Amino acid sequence: MTPSQILAAAIAGEPAPRIPVFCNLLDHGAGLLGMRAKDYFADGAAVAEAQLRLLKLYGHDNVWSLHYVGKEAELLGCREILFADDGVPNVADFVIKNLDDIAKFEVPADITLLPAWQSMADCLRILRAEVGGTHPICAYITASTTLPAILMGMDKWLELFLLGPFDLRDELLSKCSAFFRQEIAALRAAGADVLVYSTPFGSPAFVSRKQIENLVLPWMKRDLADGVENVVYYCGMAPFNDVIDWVFDELDIRTHYISPLADLAEAKRLIGARGLTCGVIDDIKMIHWTPEQTRAEVKRILDIGKPGGHFLFGNGVMPLAVPEANIRAMVDAAFEYGRLE
């Protein structure tokens, strides 16, 4: 079976030789190709080549079209990204510097015509040609309630989100949701078939359950009005067990990327055969673990999640500081302990 077929079997609860094994290596490509980060991320063909090389190197199941989260800010007018060869790119120029900028902020009519989209389109075109249909191609989309954090800064966004002025908050959210719907459609059309819906504001660890239901849910429904096929509920590694039933009932999202801070056994019980539980290793701790400790943690996760099927093993966003031996130990152990036959 191909990795895509194994993923489909896990979702449906059908027989397969093993569980799906995801390994998210977003920041490792530049070093692998011997390129400076700024040059690497500007070249979609390079990003695709690195993803394919990493796939061959470690043997996991998935590839990524995501360059970095700030790419969405670039599509919306950000003029400067701070690149580091030993870390994650960050937004260095906020699109919205004060509340007056919200009225002037406009979503492009067609993001696929923008120069900032081209590297993503190039990456997806190559990935689709090389592994489309055989390996899951992952894309990342920031929810409308979270996107303003990279447009104006988290502190200003939290103040506006919670304290108002609420007419400006809703104007900004409306524009961000319109962008989201355009972006997810463009990613689907370009070949992405696993769509990670990044919604930290959908976690009770971030805002209250009441705020999620009253403030966040309406915008989630607007974001996802065109369908939730292949959408993954992801809260930026924040736990969300308390809203799993609610996500099923209100959004009908059936794949849940569980935080390593959450009780995995509880999450598996809540999701059951209704959907796919994604058990996630704490790859921050992997920085300091030995390969043996990494293998032991993989086994612990799979001992909890594998019984009954409907399970996927994955990591968060693997830091560059994680030793290569630990990455290899993680993937190898997931294949070994994830066998179903």
PDB file of N, CA, C and O in Angstrom, residues 100-150:
ATOM      1  N   ASP A 100      -6.263  52.328  12.480  1.00  0.00           N
ATOM      2  CA  ASP A 100      -6.704  52.996  11.249  1.00  0.00           C
ATOM      3  C   ASP A 100      -6.343  52.195  10.007  1.00  0.00           C
ATOM      4  O   ASP A 100      -6.984  52.348   8.955  1.00  0.00           O
ATOM      5  N   ASP A 101      -5.330  51.343  10.117  1.00  0.00           N
ATOM      6  CA  ASP A 101      -4.904  50.557   8.967  1.00  0.00           C
ATOM      7  C   ASP A 101      -5.913  49.465   8.601  1.00  0.00           C
ATOM      8  O   ASP A 101      -5.867  48.928   7.489  1.00  0.00           O
ATOM      9  N   ILE A 102      -6.811  49.118   9.525  1.00  0.00           N
ATOM     10  CA  ILE A 102      -7.770  48.045   9.241  1.00  0.00           C
ATOM     11  C   ILE A 102      -8.684  48.429   8.086  1.00  0.00           C
ATOM     12  O   ILE A 102      -8.981  47.606   7.206  1.00  0.00           O
ATOM     13  N   ALA A 103      -9.124  49.668   8.061  1.00  0.00           N
ATOM     14  CA  ALA A 103     -10.002  50.115   6.977  1.00  0.00           C
ATOM     15  C   ALA A 103      -9.281  50.087   5.632  1.00  0.00           C
ATOM     16  O   ALA A 103      -9.893  49.807   4.590  1.00  0.00           O
ATOM     17  N   LYS A 104      -7.962  50.348   5.646  1.00  0.00           N
ATOM     18  CA  LYS A 104      -7.186  50.385   4.402  1.00  0.00           C
ATOM     19  C   LYS A 104      -6.720  49.002   3.961  1.00  0.00           C
ATOM     20  O   LYS A 104      -6.319  48.817   2.812  1.00  0.00           O
ATOM     21  N   PHE A 105      -6.789  48.044   4.861  1.00  0.00           N
ATOM     22  CA  PHE A 105      -6.311  46.691   4.576  1.00  0.00           C
ATOM     23  C   PHE A 105      -7.274  45.985   3.635  1.00  0.00           C
ATOM     24  O   PHE A 105      -8.469  45.908   3.893  1.00  0.00           O
ATOM     25  N   GLU A 106      -6.745  45.475   2.530  1.00  0.00           N
ATOM     26  CA  GLU A 106      -7.579  44.802   1.549  1.00  0.00           C
ATOM     27  C   GLU A 106      -6.999  43.431   1.200  1.00  0.00           C
ATOM     28  O   GLU A 106      -5.781  43.257   1.117  1.00  0.00           O
ATOM     29  N   VAL A 107      -7.888  42.473   0.979  1.00  0.00           N
ATOM     30  CA  VAL A 107      -7.483  41.142   0.538  1.00  0.00           C
ATOM     31  C   VAL A 107      -7.348  41.164  -0.981  1.00  0.00           C
ATOM     32  O   VAL A 107      -8.248  41.643  -1.675  1.00  0.00           O
ATOM     33  N   PRO A 108      -6.235  40.677  -1.522  1.00  0.00           N
ATOM     34  CA  PRO A 108      -6.076  40.658  -2.988  1.00  0.00           C
ATOM     35  C   PRO A 108      -7.206  39.886  -3.669  1.00  0.00           C
ATOM     36  O   PRO A 108      -7.727  38.910  -3.125  1.00  0.00           O
ATOM     37  N   ALA A 109      -7.562  40.315  -4.853  1.00  0.00           N
ATOM     38  CA  ALA A 109      -8.650  39.665  -5.583  1.00  0.00           C
ATOM     39  C   ALA A 109      -8.288  38.240  -5.976  1.00  0.00           C
ATOM     40  O   ALA A 109      -9.147  37.363  -6.031  1.00  0.00           O
ATOM     41  N   ASP A 110      -7.007  37.997  -6.234  1.00  0.00           N
ATOM     42  CA  ASP A 110      -6.555  36.656  -6.627  1.00  0.00           C
ATOM     43  C   ASP A 110      -5.133  36.467  -6.117  1.00  0.00           C
ATOM     44  O   ASP A 110      -4.176  36.961  -6.729  1.00  0.00           O
ATOM     45  N   ILE A 111      -4.984  35.750  -5.011  1.00  0.00           N
ATOM     46  CA  ILE A 111      -3.653  35.600  -4.409  1.00  0.00           C
ATOM     47  C   ILE A 111      -2.718  34.801  -5.310  1.00  0.00           C
ATOM     48  O   ILE A 111      -1.495  34.920  -5.190  1.00  0.00           O
ATOM     49  N   THR A 112      -3.256  33.999  -6.223  1.00  0.00           N
ATOM     50  CA  THR A 112      -2.393  33.174  -7.064  1.00  0.00           C
ATOM     51  C   THR A 112      -1.656  33.992  -8.122  1.00  0.00           C
ATOM     52  O   THR A 112      -0.764  33.468  -8.795  1.00  0.00           O
ATOM     53  N   LEU A 113      -2.001  35.263  -8.258  1.00  0.00           N
ATOM     54  CA  LEU A 113      -1.303  36.145  -9.202  1.00  0.00           C
ATOM     55  C   LEU A 113      -0.162  36.902  -8.534  1.00  0.00           C
ATOM     56  O   LEU A 113       0.584  37.618  -9.216  1.00  0.00           O
ATOM     57  N   LEU A 114      -0.022  36.765  -7.217  1.00  0.00           N
ATOM     58  CA  LEU A 114       0.984  37.524  -6.480  1.00  0.00           C
ATOM     59  C   LEU A 114       2.353  36.850  -6.560  1.00  0.00           C
ATOM     60  O   LEU A 114       2.454  35.618  -6.540  1.00  0.00           O
ATOM     61  N   PRO A 115       3.436  37.630  -6.603  1.00  0.00           N
ATOM     62  CA  PRO A 115       4.783  37.040  -6.582  1.00  0.00           C
ATOM     63  C   PRO A 115       5.011  36.139  -5.375  1.00  0.00           C
ATOM     64  O   PRO A 115       5.693  35.111  -5.484  1.00  0.00           O
ATOM     65  N   ALA A 116       4.444  36.494  -4.216  1.00  0.00           N
ATOM     66  CA  ALA A 116       4.652  35.697  -3.003  1.00  0.00           C
ATOM     67  C   ALA A 116       4.015  34.315  -3.105  1.00  0.00           C
ATOM     68  O   ALA A 116       4.420  33.387  -2.392  1.00  0.00           O
ATOM     69  N   TRP A 117       3.031  34.158  -3.971  1.00  0.00           N
ATOM     70  CA  TRP A 117       2.396  32.851  -4.151  1.00  0.00           C
ATOM     71  C   TRP A 117       3.235  31.940  -5.039  1.00  0.00           C
ATOM     72  O   TRP A 117       3.140  30.715  -4.943  1.00  0.00           O
ATOM     73  N   GLN A 118       4.063  32.522  -5.900  1.00  0.00           N
ATOM     74  CA  GLN A 118       4.707  31.737  -6.950  1.00  0.00           C
ATOM     75  C   GLN A 118       5.565  30.605  -6.408  1.00  0.00           C
ATOM     76  O   GLN A 118       5.549  29.486  -6.939  1.00  0.00           O
ATOM     77  N   SER A 119       6.329  30.862  -5.344  1.00  0.00           N
ATOM     78  CA  SER A 119       7.182  29.795  -4.814  1.00  0.00           C
ATOM     79  C   SER A 119       6.343  28.654  -4.245  1.00  0.00           C
ATOM     80  O   SER A 119       6.714  27.482  -4.362  1.00  0.00           O
ATOM     81  N   MET A 120       5.200  28.982  -3.634  1.00  0.00           N
ATOM     82  CA  MET A 120       4.309  27.937  -3.138  1.00  0.00           C
ATOM     83  C   MET A 120       3.718  27.136  -4.293  1.00  0.00           C
ATOM     84  O   MET A 120       3.622  25.908  -4.230  1.00  0.00           O
ATOM     85  N   ALA A 121       3.330  27.830  -5.362  1.00  0.00           N
ATOM     86  CA  ALA A 121       2.771  27.149  -6.530  1.00  0.00           C
ATOM     87  C   ALA A 121       3.812  26.237  -7.168  1.00  0.00           C
ATOM     88  O   ALA A 121       3.509  25.105  -7.567  1.00  0.00           O
ATOM     89  N   ASP A 122       5.054  26.725  -7.264  1.00  0.00           N
ATOM     90  CA  ASP A 122       6.131  25.911  -7.841  1.00  0.00           C
ATOM     91  C   ASP A 122       6.374  24.661  -7.001  1.00  0.00           C
ATOM     92  O   ASP A 122       6.551  23.555  -7.530  1.00  0.00           O
ATOM     93  N   CYS A 123       6.385  24.842  -5.692  1.00  0.00           N
ATOM     94  CA  CYS A 123       6.606  23.723  -4.778  1.00  0.00           C
ATOM     95  C   CYS A 123       5.499  22.673  -4.939  1.00  0.00           C
ATOM     96  O   CYS A 123       5.778  21.478  -5.101  1.00  0.00           O
ATOM     97  N   LEU A 124       4.263  23.113  -4.930  1.00  0.00           N
ATOM     98  CA  LEU A 124       3.142  22.183  -5.046  1.00  0.00           C
ATOM     99  C   LEU A 124       3.117  21.499  -6.410  1.00  0.00           C
ATOM    100  O   LEU A 124       2.788  20.308  -6.505  1.00  0.00           O
ATOM    101  N   ARG A 125       3.466  22.215  -7.446  1.00  0.00           N
ATOM    102  CA  ARG A 125       3.483  21.609  -8.784  1.00  0.00           C
ATOM    103  C   ARG A 125       4.481  20.448  -8.832  1.00  0.00           C
ATOM    104  O   ARG A 125       4.173  19.371  -9.366  1.00  0.00           O
ATOM    105  N   ILE A 126       5.646  20.640  -8.244  1.00  0.00           N
ATOM    106  CA  ILE A 126       6.672  19.595  -8.259  1.00  0.00           C
ATOM    107  C   ILE A 126       6.270  18.433  -7.356  1.00  0.00           C
ATOM    108  O   ILE A 126       6.391  17.260  -7.739  1.00  0.00           O
ATOM    109  N   LEU A 127       5.777  18.738  -6.167  1.00  0.00           N
ATOM    110  CA  LEU A 127       5.360  17.672  -5.258  1.00  0.00           C
ATOM    111  C   LEU A 127       4.231  16.851  -5.857  1.00  0.00           C
ATOM    112  O   LEU A 127       4.216  15.617  -5.751  1.00  0.00           O
ATOM    113  N   ARG A 128       3.294  17.534  -6.489  1.00  0.00           N
ATOM    114  CA  ARG A 128       2.172  16.812  -7.100  1.00  0.00           C
ATOM    115  C   ARG A 128       2.670  15.910  -8.231  1.00  0.00           C
ATOM    116  O   ARG A 128       2.216  14.770  -8.381  1.00  0.00           O
ATOM    117  N   ALA A 129       3.637  16.397  -9.012  1.00  0.00           N
ATOM    118  CA  ALA A 129       4.172  15.596 -10.116  1.00  0.00           C
ATOM    119  C   ALA A 129       4.963  14.397  -9.610  1.00  0.00           C
ATOM    120  O   ALA A 129       4.923  13.317 -10.204  1.00  0.00           O
ATOM    121  N   GLU A 130       5.677  14.565  -8.501  1.00  0.00           N
ATOM    122  CA  GLU A 130       6.580  13.516  -8.016  1.00  0.00           C
ATOM    123  C   GLU A 130       5.882  12.498  -7.112  1.00  0.00           C
ATOM    124  O   GLU A 130       6.139  11.299  -7.217  1.00  0.00           O
ATOM    125  N   VAL A 131       5.036  12.977  -6.192  1.00  0.00           N
ATOM    126  CA  VAL A 131       4.446  12.054  -5.219  1.00  0.00           C
ATOM    127  C   VAL A 131       2.937  12.225  -5.061  1.00  0.00           C
ATOM    128  O   VAL A 131       2.337  11.615  -4.181  1.00  0.00           O
ATOM    129  N   GLY A 132       2.339  13.064  -5.889  1.00  0.00           N
ATOM    130  CA  GLY A 132       0.893  13.234  -5.801  1.00  0.00           C
ATOM    131  C   GLY A 132       0.175  11.917  -6.041  1.00  0.00           C
ATOM    132  O   GLY A 132       0.484  11.193  -6.966  1.00  0.00           O
ATOM    133  N   GLY A 133      -0.760  11.607  -5.160  1.00  0.00           N
ATOM    134  CA  GLY A 133      -1.494  10.359  -5.271  1.00  0.00           C
ATOM    135  C   GLY A 133      -0.872   9.209  -4.521  1.00  0.00           C
ATOM    136  O   GLY A 133      -1.547   8.218  -4.233  1.00  0.00           O
ATOM    137  N   THR A 134       0.417   9.309  -4.209  1.00  0.00           N
ATOM    138  CA  THR A 134       1.080   8.243  -3.447  1.00  0.00           C
ATOM    139  C   THR A 134       1.423   8.663  -2.029  1.00  0.00           C
ATOM    140  O   THR A 134       1.447   7.822  -1.127  1.00  0.00           O
ATOM    141  N   HIS A 135       1.707   9.958  -1.818  1.00  0.00           N
ATOM    142  CA  HIS A 135       2.058  10.468  -0.497  1.00  0.00           C
ATOM    143  C   HIS A 135       1.193  11.688  -0.169  1.00  0.00           C
ATOM    144  O   HIS A 135       0.968  12.529  -1.043  1.00  0.00           O
ATOM    145  N   PRO A 136       0.732  11.799   1.070  1.00  0.00           N
ATOM    146  CA  PRO A 136      -0.021  12.985   1.457  1.00  0.00           C
ATOM    147  C   PRO A 136       0.816  14.260   1.312  1.00  0.00           C
ATOM    148  O   PRO A 136       1.964  14.311   1.767  1.00  0.00           O
ATOM    149  N   ILE A 137       0.239  15.264   0.654  1.00  0.00           N
ATOM    150  CA  ILE A 137       0.882  16.572   0.498  1.00  0.00           C
ATOM    151  C   ILE A 137       0.185  17.537   1.450  1.00  0.00           C
ATOM    152  O   ILE A 137      -0.992  17.853   1.276  1.00  0.00           O
ATOM    153  N   CYS A 138       0.921  17.991   2.448  1.00  0.00           N
ATOM    154  CA  CYS A 138       0.334  18.800   3.524  1.00  0.00           C
ATOM    155  C   CYS A 138       0.471  20.291   3.239  1.00  0.00           C
ATOM    156  O   CYS A 138       1.489  20.752   2.713  1.00  0.00           O
ATOM    157  N   ALA A 139      -0.553  21.026   3.602  1.00  0.00           N
ATOM    158  CA  ALA A 139      -0.529  22.485   3.556  1.00  0.00           C
ATOM    159  C   ALA A 139      -1.050  23.021   4.881  1.00  0.00           C
ATOM    160  O   ALA A 139      -1.789  22.338   5.591  1.00  0.00           O
ATOM    161  N   TYR A 140      -0.670  24.235   5.184  1.00  0.00           N
ATOM    162  CA  TYR A 140      -0.986  24.872   6.460  1.00  0.00           C
ATOM    163  C   TYR A 140      -1.787  26.132   6.179  1.00  0.00           C
ATOM    164  O   TYR A 140      -1.387  26.940   5.329  1.00  0.00           O
ATOM    165  N   ILE A 141      -2.912  26.297   6.868  1.00  0.00           N
ATOM    166  CA  ILE A 141      -3.743  27.480   6.680  1.00  0.00           C
ATOM    167  C   ILE A 141      -4.092  28.051   8.044  1.00  0.00           C
ATOM    168  O   ILE A 141      -4.589  27.339   8.913  1.00  0.00           O
ATOM    169  N   THR A 142      -3.832  29.332   8.232  1.00  0.00           N
ATOM    170  CA  THR A 142      -4.089  29.981   9.511  1.00  0.00           C
ATOM    171  C   THR A 142      -5.531  30.454   9.588  1.00  0.00           C
ATOM    172  O   THR A 142      -6.011  31.173   8.699  1.00  0.00           O
ATOM    173  N   ALA A 143      -6.226  30.068  10.651  1.00  0.00           N
ATOM    174  CA  ALA A 143      -7.621  30.454  10.843  1.00  0.00           C
ATOM    175  C   ALA A 143      -7.769  31.970  10.895  1.00  0.00           C
ATOM    176  O   ALA A 143      -6.849  32.696  11.300  1.00  0.00           O
ATOM    177  N   SER A 144      -8.943  32.436  10.523  1.00  0.00           N
ATOM    178  CA  SER A 144      -9.180  33.888  10.497  1.00  0.00           C
ATOM    179  C   SER A 144      -8.997  34.531  11.863  1.00  0.00           C
ATOM    180  O   SER A 144      -8.579  35.692  11.958  1.00  0.00           O
ATOM    181  N   THR A 145      -9.288  33.800  12.934  1.00  0.00           N
ATOM    182  CA  THR A 145      -9.143  34.379  14.272  1.00  0.00           C
ATOM    183  C   THR A 145      -7.697  34.404  14.752  1.00  0.00           C
ATOM    184  O   THR A 145      -7.398  35.038  15.763  1.00  0.00           O
ATOM    185  N   THR A 146      -6.801  33.720  14.047  1.00  0.00           N
ATOM    186  CA  THR A 146      -5.389  33.703  14.411  1.00  0.00           C
ATOM    187  C   THR A 146      -4.543  34.527  13.454  1.00  0.00           C
ATOM    188  O   THR A 146      -3.516  35.094  13.852  1.00  0.00           O
ATOM    189  N   LEU A 147      -4.954  34.627  12.203  1.00  0.00           N
ATOM    190  CA  LEU A 147      -4.190  35.345  11.191  1.00  0.00           C
ATOM    191  C   LEU A 147      -3.828  36.776  11.603  1.00  0.00           C
ATOM    192  O   LEU A 147      -2.711  37.233  11.338  1.00  0.00           O
ATOM    193  N   PRO A 148      -4.721  37.530  12.276  1.00  0.00           N
ATOM    194  CA  PRO A 148      -4.336  38.891  12.661  1.00  0.00           C
ATOM    195  C   PRO A 148      -3.090  38.976  13.546  1.00  0.00           C
ATOM    196  O   PRO A 148      -2.425  40.015  13.584  1.00  0.00           O
ATOM    197  N   ALA A 149      -2.753  37.880  14.235  1.00  0.00           N
ATOM    198  CA  ALA A 149      -1.565  37.904  15.097  1.00  0.00           C
ATOM    199  C   ALA A 149      -0.299  38.129  14.293  1.00  0.00           C
ATOM    200  O   ALA A 149       0.653  38.742  14.798  1.00  0.00           O
ATOM    201  N   ILE A 150      -0.262  37.638  13.027  1.00  0.00           N
ATOM    202  CA  ILE A 150       0.932  37.873  12.218  1.00  0.00           C
ATOM    203  C   ILE A 150       0.784  39.111  11.334  1.00  0.00           C
ATOM    204  O   ILE A 150       1.715  39.483  10.629  1.00  0.00           O
TER     205      ILE A 150
END
